[in-house]
Tab-separated table of C-alpha atoms in Angstrom:
chain	number	residue	atom	x	y	z
A	1455	MET	CA	0.123	-0.056	-0.034
A	1456	ASP	CA	1.406	3.334	-0.969
A	1457	MET	CA	0.156	6.702	-0.437
A	1458	ILE	CA	-0.711	7.710	-3.883
A	1459	THR	CA	-3.196	4.853	-3.937
A	1460	ALA	CA	-4.593	5.642	-0.630
A	1461	ALA	CA	-5.008	9.343	-1.382
A	1462	ILE	CA	-6.706	8.641	-4.563
A	1463	ASP	CA	-9.288	6.173	-2.723
A	1464	SER	CA	-9.694	8.851	0.083
A	1465	VAL	CA	-11.052	11.580	-2.484
A	1466	ARG	CA	-13.351	9.432	-4.431
A	1467	SER	CA	-16.072	10.359	-2.005
A	1468	GLY	CA	-16.067	13.754	-3.620
A	1469	ARG	CA	-17.111	15.247	-6.821
A	1470	ALA	CA	-14.602	15.864	-9.532
A	1471	ARG	CA	-14.602	19.211	-11.322
A	1472	ALA	CA	-12.635	20.834	-13.974
A	1473	ARG	CA	-12.598	24.537	-14.897
A	1474	ARG	CA	-10.652	27.239	-16.822
A	1475	ILE	CA	-9.455	30.222	-14.932
A	1476	THR	CA	-8.250	33.155	-17.051
A	1477	GLY	CA	-6.920	36.552	-16.554
A	1478	SER	CA	-5.542	39.823	-18.184
A	1479	GLY	CA	-3.586	42.811	-16.984
A	1480	ALA	CA	-3.086	43.099	-13.334
A	1481	TRP	CA	-5.044	39.933	-12.534
A	1482	LYS	CA	-4.627	38.265	-8.964
A	1483	VAL	CA	-6.609	35.611	-7.020
A	1484	ARG	CA	-6.443	33.885	-3.684
A	1485	PHE	CA	-7.863	30.577	-2.976
A	1486	PRO	CA	-9.069	29.836	0.547
A	1487	PRO	CA	-8.281	26.792	2.449
A	1488	ILE	CA	-11.241	24.608	1.434
A	1489	ALA	CA	-11.646	20.791	1.159
A	1490	THR	CA	-10.333	20.203	-2.254
A	1491	LEU	CA	-7.691	18.013	-3.704
A	1492	GLY	CA	-6.435	18.992	-7.192
A	1493	PHE	CA	-4.001	20.786	-9.578
A	1494	HIS	CA	-3.649	23.918	-11.647
A	1495	VAL	CA	-1.908	23.571	-15.185
A	1496	LEU	CA	-0.859	26.794	-16.871
A	1497	LEU	CA	-1.795	26.561	-20.499
A	1498	ARG	CA	-1.010	29.924	-21.870
A	1499	GLY	CA	0.905	33.049	-20.614
A	1500	GLU	CA	3.035	33.495	-17.558
A	1501	SER	CA	2.151	33.564	-14.016
A	1502	TRP	CA	3.036	33.326	-10.351
A	1503	LEU	CA	2.178	30.858	-7.718
A	1504	ILE	CA	2.062	32.862	-4.334
A	1505	PRO	CA	2.048	30.174	-1.400
A	1506	ALA	CA	1.078	31.418	2.037
A	1507	ASP	CA	4.693	31.056	3.517
A	1508	GLU	CA	7.144	30.817	0.887
A	1509	ASP	CA	8.498	33.361	-1.758
A	1510	PRO	CA	6.592	33.251	-4.884
A	1511	VAL	CA	7.217	30.962	-7.854
A	1512	ALA	CA	7.320	31.881	-11.528
A	1513	LEU	CA	5.320	29.751	-13.838
A	1514	ARG	CA	5.837	28.920	-17.729
A	1515	PRO	CA	3.057	27.189	-19.760
A	1516	GLY	CA	3.042	23.850	-18.958
A	1517	ASP	CA	3.811	24.220	-15.512
A	1518	MET	CA	1.431	22.199	-12.884
A	1519	ILE	CA	0.429	23.193	-9.408
A	1520	PHE	CA	-0.580	20.535	-6.955
A	1521	THR	CA	-2.588	21.606	-4.197
A	1522	ALA	CA	-3.652	19.773	-1.193
A	1523	ALA	CA	-6.702	19.852	0.985
A	1524	LEU	CA	-6.998	23.224	3.133
A	1525	THR	CA	-4.047	24.894	1.631
A	1526	GLU	CA	-4.376	28.443	1.041
A	1527	HIS	CA	-2.586	29.968	-2.030
A	1528	GLY	CA	-2.842	32.470	-4.910
A	1529	LEU	CA	-2.177	33.016	-8.703
A	1530	ALA	CA	-1.098	36.583	-9.822
A	1531	HIS	CA	0.449	38.118	-12.904
A	1532	ALA	CA	3.218	39.352	-10.805
A	1533	PRO	CA	4.763	38.693	-7.329
A	1534	HIS	CA	2.670	39.791	-4.339
A	1535	ARG	CA	2.061	38.714	-0.806
A	1536	LEU	CA	-0.922	36.299	-0.310
A	1537	ASP	CA	-2.819	38.766	1.969
A	1538	GLU	CA	-2.704	41.315	-0.789
A	1539	LEU	CA	-4.800	38.997	-3.249
A	1540	PRO	CA	-8.488	39.358	-3.304
A	1541	PRO	CA	-10.764	36.032	-2.936
A	1542	PHE	CA	-11.232	34.088	-6.010
A	1543	ALA	CA	-14.876	34.326	-6.915
A	1544	PHE	CA	-16.017	30.876	-7.584
A	1545	ASP	CA	-18.673	32.259	-10.177
A	1546	HIS	CA	-15.698	33.593	-12.181
A	1547	ARG	CA	-16.363	33.286	-16.016
A	1548	PRO	CA	-13.436	32.588	-18.213
A	1549	GLU	CA	-12.762	35.021	-21.071
A	1550	PRO	CA	-13.377	33.818	-24.398
A	1551	ALA	CA	-10.332	31.490	-25.542
A	1552	GLY	CA	-7.580	33.557	-27.146
A	1553	THR	CA	-8.111	36.894	-25.459
A	1554	ALA	CA	-6.863	36.420	-21.978
A	1555	ASP	CA	-2.991	37.046	-21.239
A	1556	PHE	CA	-2.956	33.693	-19.389
A	1557	GLU	CA	-5.047	30.357	-18.957
A	1558	PHE	CA	-5.120	27.993	-16.221
A	1559	LEU	CA	-6.891	24.709	-16.403
A	1560	CYS	CA	-8.105	23.407	-12.811
A	1561	GLY	CA	-8.906	20.121	-11.702
A	1562	THR	CA	-10.355	19.125	-8.321
A	1563	TYR	CA	-11.989	16.761	-5.956
A	1564	ALA	CA	-14.331	18.731	-3.972
A	1565	LEU	CA	-14.609	17.063	-0.535
A	1566	GLU	CA	-17.677	17.086	1.951
A	1567	GLY	CA	-16.528	18.158	5.621
A	1568	ARG	CA	-13.143	17.606	7.023
A	1569	PRO	CA	-10.577	15.975	4.516
A	1570	PRO	CA	-9.378	12.246	5.332
A	1571	ALA	CA	-6.517	12.177	7.683
A	1572	LEU	CA	-4.195	10.764	4.787
A	1573	LEU	CA	-4.707	14.053	2.670
A	1574	ARG	CA	-3.747	16.076	5.498
A	1575	GLN	CA	-0.225	14.441	5.570
A	1576	LEU	CA	0.582	15.402	1.967
A	1577	PRO	CA	2.605	18.576	1.051
A	1578	GLY	CA	0.360	21.719	0.848
A	1579	VAL	CA	1.068	23.551	-2.469
A	1580	VAL	CA	3.873	22.571	-4.799
A	1581	ALA	CA	4.761	23.856	-8.246
A	1582	LEU	CA	6.155	21.319	-10.881
A	1583	SER	CA	7.603	21.448	-14.188
A	1584	PRO	CA	6.527	18.221	-16.111
A	1585	ASP	CA	8.851	16.609	-18.701
A	1586	TYR	CA	6.230	16.485	-21.609
A	1587	ASP	CA	8.734	15.095	-24.071
A	1588	GLY	CA	9.719	12.387	-21.800
A	1589	ASN	CA	6.083	11.732	-20.829
A	1590	PRO	CA	3.873	12.402	-23.890
A	1591	GLY	CA	0.865	10.695	-22.354
A	1592	LEU	CA	0.752	13.682	-19.776
A	1593	ARG	CA	0.108	16.304	-22.471
A	1594	THR	CA	-2.462	13.799	-23.807
A	1595	LEU	CA	-4.175	13.936	-20.334
A	1596	VAL	CA	-4.116	17.806	-20.163
A	1597	ASP	CA	-5.570	17.996	-23.706
A	1598	MET	CA	-8.244	15.474	-22.757
A	1599	LEU	CA	-9.242	17.139	-19.924
A	1600	VAL	CA	-9.440	20.484	-21.783
A	1601	ALA	CA	-11.692	18.892	-24.115
A	1602	GLU	CA	-13.922	17.233	-21.514
A	1603	TYR	CA	-14.311	20.608	-19.795
A	1604	GLU	CA	-15.039	22.423	-23.137
A	1605	ALA	CA	-17.746	19.776	-23.828
A	1606	ARG	CA	-19.041	19.557	-20.393
A	1607	GLY	CA	-18.807	15.682	-20.588
A	1608	PRO	CA	-20.007	13.452	-17.845
A	1609	GLU	CA	-18.529	13.653	-14.420
A	1610	ALA	CA	-17.245	10.091	-14.858
A	1611	GLY	CA	-14.871	11.145	-17.612
A	1612	ARG	CA	-13.585	14.192	-15.760
A	1613	ALA	CA	-12.814	12.140	-12.529
A	1614	ALA	CA	-10.815	9.441	-14.627
A	1615	LEU	CA	-8.774	12.432	-15.880
A	1616	VAL	CA	-8.563	14.070	-12.469
A	1617	ASP	CA	-7.570	11.072	-11.007
A	1618	LEU	CA	-4.714	10.483	-13.576
A	1619	LEU	CA	-3.349	13.981	-13.296
A	1620	ILE	CA	-3.127	13.851	-9.432
A	1621	VAL	CA	-1.367	10.450	-9.803
A	1622	TYR	CA	1.215	11.877	-11.841
A	1623	ALA	CA	1.769	14.886	-9.599
A	1624	LEU	CA	2.092	12.754	-6.645
A	1625	ARG	CA	4.560	10.372	-8.503
A	1626	HIS	CA	6.464	13.524	-9.389
A	1627	LEU	CA	6.604	14.585	-5.698
A	1628	GLN	CA	7.849	11.185	-4.612
A	1629	GLU	CA	10.601	11.041	-7.397
A	1630	GLN	CA	11.704	14.415	-5.833
A	1631	GLY	CA	12.167	12.834	-2.425
A	1632	VAL	CA	8.824	13.634	-0.836
A	1633	PRO	CA	7.982	10.974	1.578
A	1634	LEU	CA	4.732	9.030	0.162
A	1635	ALA	CA	5.126	5.704	1.541
A	1636	VAL	CA	4.726	4.038	4.749
A	1637	GLU	CA	6.936	1.445	6.309
A	1638	PRO	CA	5.848	-2.252	5.438
A	1639	GLY	CA	4.144	-3.216	8.649
A	1640	ILE	CA	1.979	-0.103	8.605
A	1641	ALA	CA	1.310	-0.517	4.973
A	1642	GLU	CA	-0.055	-4.051	5.891
A	1643	ALA	CA	-2.326	-2.738	8.536
A	1644	LEU	CA	-3.611	0.056	5.945
A	1645	HIS	CA	-4.239	-2.731	3.394
A	1646	GLY	CA	-6.139	-4.629	5.887
A	1647	ILE	CA	-8.606	-1.467	6.606
A	1648	HIS	CA	-8.674	-0.473	2.923
A	1649	GLU	CA	-9.661	-4.013	1.659
A	1650	ARG	CA	-11.899	-5.218	4.700
A	1651	PRO	CA	-13.461	-2.032	6.156
A	1652	GLU	CA	-16.459	-4.152	7.377
A	1653	HIS	CA	-14.286	-6.094	9.765
A	1654	PRO	CA	-14.308	-5.623	13.294
A	1655	TRP	CA	-10.675	-4.506	13.667
A	1656	THR	CA	-9.145	-3.655	17.100
A	1657	VAL	CA	-5.786	-1.847	17.632
A	1658	ARG	CA	-4.254	-5.354	18.784
A	1659	GLU	CA	-5.435	-7.269	15.756
A	1660	LEU	CA	-4.130	-4.352	13.513
A	1661	SER	CA	-0.636	-4.474	15.521
A	1662	GLU	CA	-0.618	-8.496	14.913
A	1663	VAL	CA	-0.901	-7.837	11.077
A	1664	ALA	CA	1.757	-5.019	11.197
A	1665	GLY	CA	4.045	-7.495	13.226
A	1666	MET	CA	4.295	-4.869	16.163
A	1667	SER	CA	3.589	-4.485	19.594
A	1668	ARG	CA	0.409	-2.524	20.175
A	1669	THR	CA	2.166	0.458	21.947
A	1670	SER	CA	4.931	0.596	18.972
A	1671	PHE	CA	2.176	0.298	16.327
A	1672	ALA	CA	-0.137	2.962	17.837
A	1673	ARG	CA	2.712	5.464	17.833
A	1674	ARG	CA	4.396	4.630	14.578
A	1675	PHE	CA	0.833	4.499	12.878
A	1676	ALA	CA	-0.131	7.895	14.121
A	1677	ALA	CA	3.317	9.293	13.096
A	1678	ALA	CA	2.945	7.888	9.639
A	1679	VAL	CA	-0.812	8.703	8.973
A	1680	GLY	CA	-1.629	11.612	11.248
A	1681	THR	CA	-4.299	10.036	13.400
A	1682	SER	CA	-4.696	7.164	15.401
A	1683	PRO	CA	-5.697	3.602	13.970
A	1684	MET	CA	-9.403	3.630	15.362
A	1685	ALA	CA	-9.959	7.305	13.938
A	1686	TYR	CA	-8.482	6.442	10.763
A	1687	LEU	CA	-10.703	3.280	10.632
A	1688	THR	CA	-13.629	5.249	11.216
A	1689	ASP	CA	-12.526	7.836	8.716
A	1690	TRP	CA	-11.839	5.114	5.947
A	1691	ARG	CA	-15.500	3.403	6.800
A	1692	LEU	CA	-17.600	6.811	6.180
A	1693	SER	CA	-15.358	8.019	3.156
A	1694	THR	CA	-16.034	4.577	1.674
A	1695	GLY	CA	-19.770	4.695	2.438
A	1696	ALA	CA	-19.672	8.360	1.168
A	1697	ARG	CA	-18.632	6.948	-2.331
A	1698	LEU	CA	-20.973	4.113	-2.143
A	1699	LEU	CA	-23.616	6.489	-1.697
A	1700	ARG	CA	-22.572	8.692	-4.593
A	1701	GLN	CA	-21.720	5.888	-6.828
A	1702	THR	CA	-24.222	3.010	-6.415
A	1703	GLY	CA	-27.887	2.622	-5.543
A	1704	THR	CA	-27.002	0.068	-2.747
A	1705	PRO	CA	-29.680	0.498	0.100
A	1706	LEU	CA	-28.436	2.115	3.355
A	1707	ALA	CA	-28.414	-1.148	5.283
A	1708	GLY	CA	-26.174	-2.619	2.720
A	1709	ILE	CA	-23.732	0.138	2.683
A	1710	ALA	CA	-23.654	0.027	6.623
A	1711	ARG	CA	-22.587	-3.655	6.493
A	1712	ARG	CA	-20.260	-3.183	4.015
A	1713	VAL	CA	-18.494	-0.608	6.201
A	1714	GLY	CA	-18.410	-2.287	9.342
A	1715	TYR	CA	-21.797	-0.978	11.072
A	1716	ALA	CA	-24.211	-3.313	12.602
A	1717	THR	CA	-27.197	-1.097	11.786
A	1718	GLU	CA	-28.077	1.501	9.250
A	1719	PHE	CA	-28.927	3.787	12.436
A	1720	GLY	CA	-25.494	3.678	13.393
A	1721	PHE	CA	-24.058	4.240	10.517
A	1722	ALA	CA	-26.345	7.150	9.716
A	1723	ALA	CA	-25.392	8.894	13.054
A	1724	ALA	CA	-21.582	8.622	12.416
A	1725	PHE	CA	-22.091	9.843	8.666
A	1726	ARG	CA	-24.078	13.088	9.935
A	1727	ARG	CA	-21.512	13.725	12.314
A	1728	ARG	CA	-18.715	13.371	9.594
A	1729	TYR	CA	-20.431	15.010	6.795
A	1730	GLY	CA	-23.013	17.355	8.666
A	1731	VAL	CA	-26.055	15.658	6.604
A	1732	PRO	CA	-27.818	12.298	6.635
A	1733	PRO	CA	-26.812	9.605	4.411
A	1734	GLY	CA	-29.952	9.932	2.315
A	1735	ARG	CA	-29.706	13.747	1.828
A	1736	PHE	CA	-25.970	13.255	0.695
A	1737	ARG	CA	-27.031	10.881	-1.938
A	1738	ALA	CA	-29.833	13.185	-3.235
A	1739	GLN	CA	-27.289	16.142	-3.331
A	1740	SER	CA	-24.820	13.897	-5.126
A	1741	GLY	CA	-27.328	12.891	-7.903
């Protein structure tokens, strides 16, 4: 089990979105720390990434920005401080193609509620300069997502392309030395949780899967993943339930059993605490 696979699995309870952001002249925006995971790709022109706590980064066409959940950042025509940028208007309408000074394609998973623990372990915002010549398939992915956006195709098509571009960004970070893997014992425990969320796991049983003492396992799991084993298990069960509600017509009782709850009432109560709405409303809003 690697962090890339787990991260992608974690966001699939959210809705995949793509949009084009354009600007001309003295153009600048700030993105608030909201629950999304995704990227920006600069398609045309030049721009600057404005992180919260680092110096601005110059961008050239083809550059990609990876953004983790709850990471505030900005884009601008020139270097600025983040607090100098106005908030992005999410009802922003892009200028007609060919008229703007620069153009970004953005792909995100919009997540409901608090992002899963694993996503909170990822780097916040990172600028990447992909090797399109060495990886021509990446250029094809970007072009396909542009086409999906312009055609306003089905969400399933956008989700698949957003998945692949996020995977590319995470692999690139891993190649640059960012730790996106966990030690084998913790990986085995994560694999067990992910493959069998319905199992009545305990910390002792998970520590046996990991081949560690209970105390050592709990400490090393929290250090690697960012939360306790039982909190992670609950988080995974509920994000899996959210994905099943969004993507399937399985009755609530069936979903509850598949994610480890004895009754649909227990699942519904935990789900509402996590997402702020009951499962039925979540499913209706996702339709």
